Every structure is written in structure tokens, then in C-alpha cells.
Amino acid sequence: AQKITQTQPGMFVQEKEAVTLDCTYDTSDQSYGLFWYKQPSSGEMIFLIYQGSYDEQNATEGRYSLNFQKARKSANLVISASQLGDSAMYFCAMRANDYKLSFGAGTTVTVRA
Amino acid sequence: KAGVTQTPRYLIKTRGQQVTLSCSPISGHRSVSWYQQTPGQGLQFLFEYFSETQRNKGNFPGRFSGRQFSNSRSEMNVSTLELGDSALYLCASSMRDSTNEKLFFGSGTQLSVL
């Protein structure tokens, strides 16, 4: 079974600063995908970034980057130059050979002006 | 290109009724999966379909069922609704049946059971 752990229930960050959201995972599968999603108060789950287990380079998507440390089973999300619109819940998730997405508990990010 | 479309956006039902939720995946996507989100349990996997076949099912009672049509659209049905079924139901789609595929979600259906 897959397990995702997000240890930070909530974080505050100053506008224009960077923030790192922690995520560790546990799986015995060799092939898997790691995802980060943003969920604003509206409820929509917005795809941010994806990292495949065989990808050697860390994924980047605009202001989002994923710090992938395979040996440590870690997939931290870095948001650079935070904006007020980044305030939301952020979920780390993994998809392995059972095809389902397993989610962490989420981290609430609040960006302060 | 249209995203994942879920209908209806909001739904209010009473205990004992049944409900059907619909999900239209991104054009060309053949895999559809469903998730339930509640404040207490977080996000939980319901089931996943690929080419009209259910490939995996989460730990939910038989009252929860689903299907996928030949055009990849999917429906999920909940019978004999209980108060605890109140949740946001999210649908996600991906192009292929691979772990190396990005999954995109719809806006969800907020179900309230009174």
C-alpha cells in the first residue's frame, strides 16, 4: 500500500518569498508518479507539477519546482515568489501500479501581504 | 481544450435517496477515476476505469458504484444515501493507463445529504 505524509498542517509565508512544502512517501513499487495539487476554497483541484520515479531531473513548472530525492523518498514542493493568490490547500499525491492516487493530508498555505 | 467536466456542481438529497454524478474527461483521455473528499477522512479513492473496465476499487461499500461509457464519460452512483455520504466528489482523467501520466481533476460535485 502507498502512503503519503505531509507533516505541515499550515504555513504562513510573506508575499514574494519562497516556501517549501514537505512530502514524504512510501511505496514498494519501482514505477510511480508524484503529484502536487492546489485546492483553493472553491474546491477545484488544480494540477501543479508532476515527477516520474524514473525522471532524473527535478520537475519545474513556472514558479513551482519539485525537489525529488528518491533515496529519501521525498518530493518537496517549492513555490518561489509567493503571491496572494497562492493561498490555498496543497496536496501531495502518488500514483503507483494500482492506478489510484494516494493523497497526503494537505498543507494550508497562507500568503501575507 | 476543455478540461474535466463534472455535473452537477451542487446536489442536495435526503437520506435513503440515490444519486448519480457525471464526469466527462478531457478529450482523448481514457482513464477516469473518482475520489471522495471529506474534512474527516481527507481524499479517498473510490474507483478507476479505463476503456470501460473498472480496474481498481477503493474501500467503500457496495452502495457506491460506477461505470464508464464507450466515449470515456463516467458516472458514479450512490444508493441509499447516508448522512456520512455528504462530501465533495472529484473526478480525474488521464490519457493512458500508466503511472507516468498526469491526472487532471474537475471542479467536483458537492453532495449534501440531509
PDB file of C-alpha atoms in Angstrom:
ATOM      1  CA  ALA A   1       0.000   0.000   0.000  1.00  0.00           C
ATOM      2  CA  GLN A   2       1.088   3.534  -0.714  1.00  0.00           C
ATOM      3  CA  LYS A   3       1.413   6.186   1.958  1.00  0.00           C
ATOM      4  CA  ILE A   4       1.931   9.933   1.658  1.00  0.00           C
ATOM      5  CA  THR A   5       2.946  12.067   4.624  1.00  0.00           C
ATOM      6  CA  GLN A   6       2.672  15.835   4.808  1.00  0.00           C
ATOM      7  CA  THR A   7       3.828  16.949   8.233  1.00  0.00           C
ATOM      8  CA  GLN A   8       2.975  20.641   7.963  1.00  0.00           C
ATOM      9  CA  PRO A   9      -0.724  21.304   8.624  1.00  0.00           C
ATOM     10  CA  GLY A  10      -0.343  25.011   7.950  1.00  0.00           C
ATOM     11  CA  MET A  11       2.231  27.563   6.900  1.00  0.00           C
ATOM     12  CA  PHE A  12       2.460  31.317   6.654  1.00  0.00           C
ATOM     13  CA  VAL A  13       4.645  32.969   4.051  1.00  0.00           C
ATOM     14  CA  GLN A  14       5.341  36.581   3.212  1.00  0.00           C
ATOM     15  CA  GLU A  15       4.419  37.767  -0.252  1.00  0.00           C
ATOM     16  CA  LYS A  16       7.312  37.483  -2.753  1.00  0.00           C
ATOM     17  CA  GLU A  17       9.171  34.977  -0.574  1.00  0.00           C
ATOM     18  CA  ALA A  18       9.704  31.301  -1.354  1.00  0.00           C
ATOM     19  CA  VAL A  19       8.084  28.484   0.586  1.00  0.00           C
ATOM     20  CA  THR A  20       8.855  24.769   0.745  1.00  0.00           C
ATOM     21  CA  LEU A  21       6.133  22.217   1.418  1.00  0.00           C
ATOM     22  CA  ASP A  22       7.306  18.848   2.673  1.00  0.00           C
ATOM     23  CA  CYS A  23       6.163  15.496   1.362  1.00  0.00           C
ATOM     24  CA  THR A  24       7.473  12.005   2.005  1.00  0.00           C
ATOM     25  CA  TYR A  25       6.102   8.834   0.515  1.00  0.00           C
ATOM     26  CA  ASP A  26       6.327   5.112   0.953  1.00  0.00           C
ATOM     27  CA  THR A  27       5.892   2.506  -1.748  1.00  0.00           C
ATOM     28  CA  SER A  28       7.412  -0.774  -2.796  1.00  0.00           C
ATOM     29  CA  ASP A  29       6.672  -0.140  -6.480  1.00  0.00           C
ATOM     30  CA  GLN A  30       9.554   0.855  -8.732  1.00  0.00           C
ATOM     31  CA  SER A  31       7.420   2.848 -11.128  1.00  0.00           C
ATOM     32  CA  TYR A  32       5.308   5.630  -9.716  1.00  0.00           C
ATOM     33  CA  GLY A  33       4.346   9.225 -10.275  1.00  0.00           C
ATOM     34  CA  LEU A  34       4.357  12.057  -7.762  1.00  0.00           C
ATOM     35  CA  PHE A  35       1.958  14.966  -7.981  1.00  0.00           C
ATOM     36  CA  TRP A  36       1.237  18.246  -6.303  1.00  0.00           C
ATOM     37  CA  TYR A  37      -2.202  19.810  -6.439  1.00  0.00           C
ATOM     38  CA  LYS A  38      -3.557  23.120  -5.223  1.00  0.00           C
ATOM     39  CA  GLN A  39      -7.054  23.339  -3.839  1.00  0.00           C
ATOM     40  CA  PRO A  40      -8.418  26.848  -3.274  1.00  0.00           C
ATOM     41  CA  SER A  41     -11.539  27.439  -1.237  1.00  0.00           C
ATOM     42  CA  SER A  42     -13.657  26.887  -4.352  1.00  0.00           C
ATOM     43  CA  GLY A  43     -12.820  23.194  -4.110  1.00  0.00           C
ATOM     44  CA  GLU A  44     -11.330  22.666  -7.547  1.00  0.00           C
ATOM     45  CA  MET A  45      -8.207  20.501  -7.547  1.00  0.00           C
ATOM     46  CA  ILE A  46      -5.613  22.247  -9.701  1.00  0.00           C
ATOM     47  CA  PHE A  47      -2.675  20.295 -11.106  1.00  0.00           C
ATOM     48  CA  LEU A  48       0.648  21.988 -10.354  1.00  0.00           C
ATOM     49  CA  ILE A  49       3.530  19.665 -11.095  1.00  0.00           C
ATOM     50  CA  TYR A  50       4.426  16.035 -11.788  1.00  0.00           C
ATOM     51  CA  GLN A  51       7.569  13.950 -11.224  1.00  0.00           C
ATOM     52  CA  GLY A  52       8.041  10.432 -12.540  1.00  0.00           C
ATOM     53  CA  SER A  53      10.051   7.977 -10.489  1.00  0.00           C
ATOM     54  CA  TYR A  54      12.500   7.473 -13.355  1.00  0.00           C
ATOM     55  CA  ASP A  55      12.938  11.151 -14.085  1.00  0.00           C
ATOM     56  CA  GLU A  56      16.486  12.157 -13.239  1.00  0.00           C
ATOM     57  CA  GLN A  57      15.899  15.880 -13.282  1.00  0.00           C
ATOM     58  CA  ASN A  58      13.671  17.729 -10.852  1.00  0.00           C
ATOM     59  CA  ALA A  59      10.427  18.900 -12.399  1.00  0.00           C
ATOM     60  CA  THR A  60       9.712  22.594 -12.787  1.00  0.00           C
ATOM     61  CA  GLU A  61       6.559  24.397 -13.866  1.00  0.00           C
ATOM     62  CA  GLY A  62       6.835  28.157 -13.760  1.00  0.00           C
ATOM     63  CA  ARG A  63       7.124  29.226 -10.108  1.00  0.00           C
ATOM     64  CA  TYR A  64       6.756  25.627  -8.937  1.00  0.00           C
ATOM     65  CA  SER A  65       9.603  23.178  -8.615  1.00  0.00           C
ATOM     66  CA  LEU A  66       9.722  19.733  -7.133  1.00  0.00           C
ATOM     67  CA  ASN A  67      12.749  18.735  -5.075  1.00  0.00           C
ATOM     68  CA  PHE A  68      12.829  14.978  -5.723  1.00  0.00           C
ATOM     69  CA  GLN A  69      15.119  12.907  -3.505  1.00  0.00           C
ATOM     70  CA  LYS A  70      14.400   9.318  -4.428  1.00  0.00           C
ATOM     71  CA  ALA A  71      16.636   7.660  -1.851  1.00  0.00           C
ATOM     72  CA  ARG A  72      14.942   9.624   0.893  1.00  0.00           C
ATOM     73  CA  LYS A  73      11.509   9.106  -0.676  1.00  0.00           C
ATOM     74  CA  SER A  74      10.960  12.812  -0.535  1.00  0.00           C
ATOM     75  CA  ALA A  75       9.130  15.095  -3.003  1.00  0.00           C
ATOM     76  CA  ASN A  76       9.040  18.603  -1.615  1.00  0.00           C
ATOM     77  CA  LEU A  77       7.294  21.418  -3.468  1.00  0.00           C
ATOM     78  CA  VAL A  78       8.970  24.796  -3.703  1.00  0.00           C
ATOM     79  CA  ILE A  79       6.873  27.827  -4.581  1.00  0.00           C
ATOM     80  CA  SER A  80       9.019  30.806  -5.483  1.00  0.00           C
ATOM     81  CA  ALA A  81       7.966  34.467  -5.304  1.00  0.00           C
ATOM     82  CA  SER A  82       4.728  33.745  -3.429  1.00  0.00           C
ATOM     83  CA  GLN A  83       1.625  35.648  -4.432  1.00  0.00           C
ATOM     84  CA  LEU A  84      -1.582  36.325  -2.523  1.00  0.00           C
ATOM     85  CA  GLY A  85      -3.374  34.004  -4.931  1.00  0.00           C
ATOM     86  CA  ASP A  86      -1.190  31.132  -3.769  1.00  0.00           C
ATOM     87  CA  SER A  87      -3.149  30.949  -0.516  1.00  0.00           C
ATOM     88  CA  ALA A  88      -4.794  27.530  -0.648  1.00  0.00           C
ATOM     89  CA  MET A  89      -4.524  23.927   0.482  1.00  0.00           C
ATOM     90  CA  TYR A  90      -1.746  21.953  -1.184  1.00  0.00           C
ATOM     91  CA  PHE A  91      -1.812  18.202  -1.582  1.00  0.00           C
ATOM     92  CA  CYS A  92       0.989  15.814  -2.378  1.00  0.00           C
ATOM     93  CA  ALA A  93      -0.124  12.619  -4.089  1.00  0.00           C
ATOM     94  CA  MET A  94       1.343   9.474  -5.588  1.00  0.00           C
ATOM     95  CA  ARG A  95       0.133   7.080  -8.225  1.00  0.00           C
ATOM     96  CA  ALA A  96       1.673   3.637  -8.367  1.00  0.00           C
ATOM     97  CA  ASN A  97       0.825   0.392 -10.077  1.00  0.00           C
ATOM     98  CA  ASP A  98      -2.616   0.161  -8.525  1.00  0.00           C
ATOM     99  CA  TYR A  99      -3.571   3.210 -10.608  1.00  0.00           C
ATOM    100  CA  LYS A 100      -5.103   5.103  -7.720  1.00  0.00           C
ATOM    101  CA  LEU A 101      -3.887   8.425  -6.380  1.00  0.00           C
ATOM    102  CA  SER A 102      -2.984   8.328  -2.721  1.00  0.00           C
ATOM    103  CA  PHE A 103      -3.080  11.745  -1.092  1.00  0.00           C
ATOM    104  CA  GLY A 104      -1.414  13.287   1.885  1.00  0.00           C
ATOM    105  CA  ALA A 105      -3.405  15.203   4.477  1.00  0.00           C
ATOM    106  CA  GLY A 106      -2.545  18.522   2.862  1.00  0.00           C
ATOM    107  CA  THR A 107      -0.837  21.745   3.913  1.00  0.00           C
ATOM    108  CA  THR A 108      -2.673  25.037   4.165  1.00  0.00           C
ATOM    109  CA  VAL A 109      -0.599  27.925   2.874  1.00  0.00           C
ATOM    110  CA  THR A 110      -1.480  31.492   3.781  1.00  0.00           C
ATOM    111  CA  VAL A 111       0.371  34.260   1.972  1.00  0.00           C
ATOM    112  CA  ARG A 112       0.631  37.533   3.877  1.00  0.00           C
ATOM    113  CA  ALA A 113       0.891  40.916   2.150  1.00  0.00           C
TER     114      ALA A 113
ATOM    115  CA  LYS B   1      -9.212  22.236 -24.986  1.00  0.00           C
ATOM    116  CA  ALA B   2     -11.950  21.698 -22.420  1.00  0.00           C
ATOM    117  CA  GLY B   3     -11.000  20.354 -19.017  1.00  0.00           C
ATOM    118  CA  VAL B   4     -12.668  17.687 -16.948  1.00  0.00           C
ATOM    119  CA  THR B   5     -16.339  18.495 -16.569  1.00  0.00           C
ATOM    120  CA  GLN B   6     -18.390  17.344 -13.626  1.00  0.00           C
ATOM    121  CA  THR B   7     -22.127  17.766 -13.270  1.00  0.00           C
ATOM    122  CA  PRO B   8     -23.963  18.821 -11.278  1.00  0.00           C
ATOM    123  CA  ARG B   9     -21.828  21.230  -9.273  1.00  0.00           C
ATOM    124  CA  TYR B  10     -24.067  21.043  -6.215  1.00  0.00           C
ATOM    125  CA  LEU B  11     -26.603  18.481  -5.122  1.00  0.00           C
ATOM    126  CA  ILE B  12     -28.883  18.205  -2.110  1.00  0.00           C
ATOM    127  CA  LYS B  13     -30.507  14.871  -1.314  1.00  0.00           C
ATOM    128  CA  THR B  14     -32.213  13.248   1.643  1.00  0.00           C
ATOM    129  CA  ARG B  15     -31.300  10.027   3.383  1.00  0.00           C
ATOM    130  CA  GLY B  16     -32.357   6.918   1.546  1.00  0.00           C
ATOM    131  CA  GLN B  17     -32.362   8.512  -1.883  1.00  0.00           C
ATOM    132  CA  GLN B  18     -29.940   7.664  -4.630  1.00  0.00           C
ATOM    133  CA  VAL B  19     -27.784   9.978  -6.708  1.00  0.00           C
ATOM    134  CA  THR B  20     -25.880   9.853  -9.988  1.00  0.00           C
ATOM    135  CA  LEU B  21     -22.888  12.052 -10.677  1.00  0.00           C
ATOM    136  CA  SER B  22     -21.401  12.590 -14.106  1.00  0.00           C
ATOM    137  CA  CYS B  23     -17.862  13.154 -15.308  1.00  0.00           C
ATOM    138  CA  SER B  24     -16.692  13.989 -18.822  1.00  0.00           C
ATOM    139  CA  PRO B  25     -12.927  13.589 -19.152  1.00  0.00           C
ATOM    140  CA  ILE B  26     -10.598  15.695 -21.227  1.00  0.00           C
ATOM    141  CA  SER B  27     -10.947  14.813 -24.891  1.00  0.00           C
ATOM    142  CA  GLY B  28      -8.713  11.862 -25.705  1.00  0.00           C
ATOM    143  CA  HIS B  29      -8.378  10.737 -22.112  1.00  0.00           C
ATOM    144  CA  ARG B  30      -9.448   7.166 -21.483  1.00  0.00           C
ATOM    145  CA  SER B  31      -8.794   6.768 -17.786  1.00  0.00           C
ATOM    146  CA  VAL B  32     -11.243   8.177 -15.258  1.00  0.00           C
ATOM    147  CA  SER B  33     -11.011   7.898 -11.503  1.00  0.00           C
ATOM    148  CA  TRP B  34     -13.245   9.097  -8.676  1.00  0.00           C
ATOM    149  CA  TYR B  35     -12.393  10.435  -5.234  1.00  0.00           C
ATOM    150  CA  GLN B  36     -14.346  11.407  -2.161  1.00  0.00           C
ATOM    151  CA  GLN B  37     -13.178  14.309  -0.038  1.00  0.00           C
ATOM    152  CA  THR B  38     -14.441  14.918   3.478  1.00  0.00           C
ATOM    153  CA  PRO B  39     -12.995  17.044   6.300  1.00  0.00           C
ATOM    154  CA  GLY B  40     -12.558  13.988   8.499  1.00  0.00           C
ATOM    155  CA  GLN B  41     -11.200  11.405   6.057  1.00  0.00           C
ATOM    156  CA  GLY B  42      -9.478  13.614   3.535  1.00  0.00           C
ATOM    157  CA  LEU B  43      -9.244  12.429  -0.065  1.00  0.00           C
ATOM    158  CA  GLN B  44     -10.096   8.795  -0.620  1.00  0.00           C
ATOM    159  CA  PHE B  45     -10.029   6.757  -3.802  1.00  0.00           C
ATOM    160  CA  LEU B  46     -13.352   5.328  -4.957  1.00  0.00           C
ATOM    161  CA  PHE B  47     -12.651   3.582  -8.272  1.00  0.00           C
ATOM    162  CA  GLU B  48     -10.811   3.847 -11.538  1.00  0.00           C
ATOM    163  CA  TYR B  49     -11.930   2.986 -15.059  1.00  0.00           C
ATOM    164  CA  PHE B  50     -10.046   2.506 -18.266  1.00  0.00           C
ATOM    165  CA  SER B  51     -11.729   1.632 -21.562  1.00  0.00           C
ATOM    166  CA  GLU B  52     -14.998   0.846 -19.788  1.00  0.00           C
ATOM    167  CA  THR B  53     -13.354  -1.567 -17.350  1.00  0.00           C
ATOM    168  CA  GLN B  54     -13.107  -0.989 -13.633  1.00  0.00           C
ATOM    169  CA  ARG B  55      -9.507  -1.731 -12.712  1.00  0.00           C
ATOM    170  CA  ASN B  56      -9.403  -0.840  -9.079  1.00  0.00           C
ATOM    171  CA  LYS B  57     -11.872  -0.089  -6.323  1.00  0.00           C
ATOM    172  CA  GLY B  58     -11.363   1.632  -3.011  1.00  0.00           C
ATOM    173  CA  ASN B  59     -12.638   0.559   0.345  1.00  0.00           C
ATOM    174  CA  PHE B  60     -16.215   1.738   0.030  1.00  0.00           C
ATOM    175  CA  PRO B  61     -19.476  -0.181   0.498  1.00  0.00           C
ATOM    176  CA  GLY B  62     -21.365  -1.649  -2.430  1.00  0.00           C
ATOM    177  CA  ARG B  63     -23.753   1.323  -2.366  1.00  0.00           C
ATOM    178  CA  PHE B  64     -21.068   3.139  -4.337  1.00  0.00           C
ATOM    179  CA  SER B  65     -20.872   2.051  -7.938  1.00  0.00           C
ATOM    180  CA  GLY B  66     -19.721   3.445 -11.213  1.00  0.00           C
ATOM    181  CA  ARG B  67     -19.381   2.839 -14.881  1.00  0.00           C
ATOM    182  CA  GLN B  68     -17.650   4.190 -17.932  1.00  0.00           C
ATOM    183  CA  PHE B  69     -19.138   4.542 -21.366  1.00  0.00           C
ATOM    184  CA  SER B  70     -17.531   3.984 -24.755  1.00  0.00           C
ATOM    185  CA  ASN B  71     -16.925   7.744 -25.122  1.00  0.00           C
ATOM    186  CA  SER B  72     -14.966   7.630 -21.810  1.00  0.00           C
ATOM    187  CA  ARG B  73     -17.594   9.582 -19.910  1.00  0.00           C
ATOM    188  CA  SER B  74     -18.159   8.146 -16.469  1.00  0.00           C
ATOM    189  CA  GLU B  75     -20.914   8.111 -13.916  1.00  0.00           C
ATOM    190  CA  MET B  76     -20.909   7.166 -10.298  1.00  0.00           C
ATOM    191  CA  ASN B  77     -23.993   6.195  -8.370  1.00  0.00           C
ATOM    192  CA  VAL B  78     -24.629   6.163  -4.662  1.00  0.00           C
ATOM    193  CA  SER B  79     -27.726   4.327  -3.483  1.00  0.00           C
ATOM    194  CA  THR B  80     -29.496   4.516  -0.133  1.00  0.00           C
ATOM    195  CA  LEU B  81     -27.739   7.736   0.809  1.00  0.00           C
ATOM    196  CA  GLU B  82     -26.485   8.229   4.340  1.00  0.00           C
ATOM    197  CA  LEU B  83     -25.587  11.452   6.136  1.00  0.00           C
ATOM    198  CA  GLY B  84     -21.942  10.437   6.008  1.00  0.00           C
ATOM    199  CA  ASP B  85     -22.002  10.450   2.218  1.00  0.00           C
ATOM    200  CA  SER B  86     -22.009  14.240   2.292  1.00  0.00           C
ATOM    201  CA  ALA B  87     -18.760  15.150   0.585  1.00  0.00           C
ATOM    202  CA  LEU B  88     -17.041  16.693  -2.383  1.00  0.00           C
ATOM    203  CA  TYR B  89     -16.788  14.094  -5.138  1.00  0.00           C
ATOM    204  CA  LEU B  90     -13.929  14.664  -7.529  1.00  0.00           C
ATOM    205  CA  CYS B  91     -13.287  13.065 -10.859  1.00  0.00           C
ATOM    206  CA  ALA B  92      -9.886  12.908 -12.553  1.00  0.00           C
ATOM    207  CA  SER B  93      -8.828  11.867 -16.018  1.00  0.00           C
ATOM    208  CA  SER B  94      -5.617  10.871 -17.725  1.00  0.00           C
ATOM    209  CA  MET B  95      -4.765   9.809 -21.213  1.00  0.00           C
ATOM    210  CA  ARG B  96      -3.337   6.375 -20.636  1.00  0.00           C
ATOM    211  CA  ASP B  97      -3.294   3.671 -18.038  1.00  0.00           C
ATOM    212  CA  SER B  98       0.178   4.403 -16.798  1.00  0.00           C
ATOM    213  CA  THR B  99       1.713   5.688 -13.620  1.00  0.00           C
ATOM    214  CA  ASN B 100       3.615   8.135 -15.803  1.00  0.00           C
ATOM    215  CA  GLU B 101       0.583  10.162 -16.695  1.00  0.00           C
ATOM    216  CA  LYS B 102      -0.609  13.467 -15.361  1.00  0.00           C
ATOM    217  CA  LEU B 103      -4.049  13.427 -13.817  1.00  0.00           C
ATOM    218  CA  PHE B 104      -6.361  16.388 -14.133  1.00  0.00           C
ATOM    219  CA  PHE B 105      -9.375  16.998 -11.946  1.00  0.00           C
ATOM    220  CA  GLY B 106     -12.758  18.534 -12.465  1.00  0.00           C
ATOM    221  CA  SER B 107     -14.309  21.105 -10.153  1.00  0.00           C
ATOM    222  CA  GLY B 108     -16.171  18.416  -8.244  1.00  0.00           C
ATOM    223  CA  THR B 109     -19.739  17.791  -7.172  1.00  0.00           C
ATOM    224  CA  GLN B 110     -20.620  18.927  -3.676  1.00  0.00           C
ATOM    225  CA  LEU B 111     -23.179  16.473  -2.320  1.00  0.00           C
ATOM    226  CA  SER B 112     -25.160  17.302   0.797  1.00  0.00           C
ATOM    227  CA  VAL B 113     -27.321  14.600   2.359  1.00  0.00           C
ATOM    228  CA  LEU B 114     -29.986  15.875   4.747  1.00  0.00           C
TER     229      LEU B 114
END
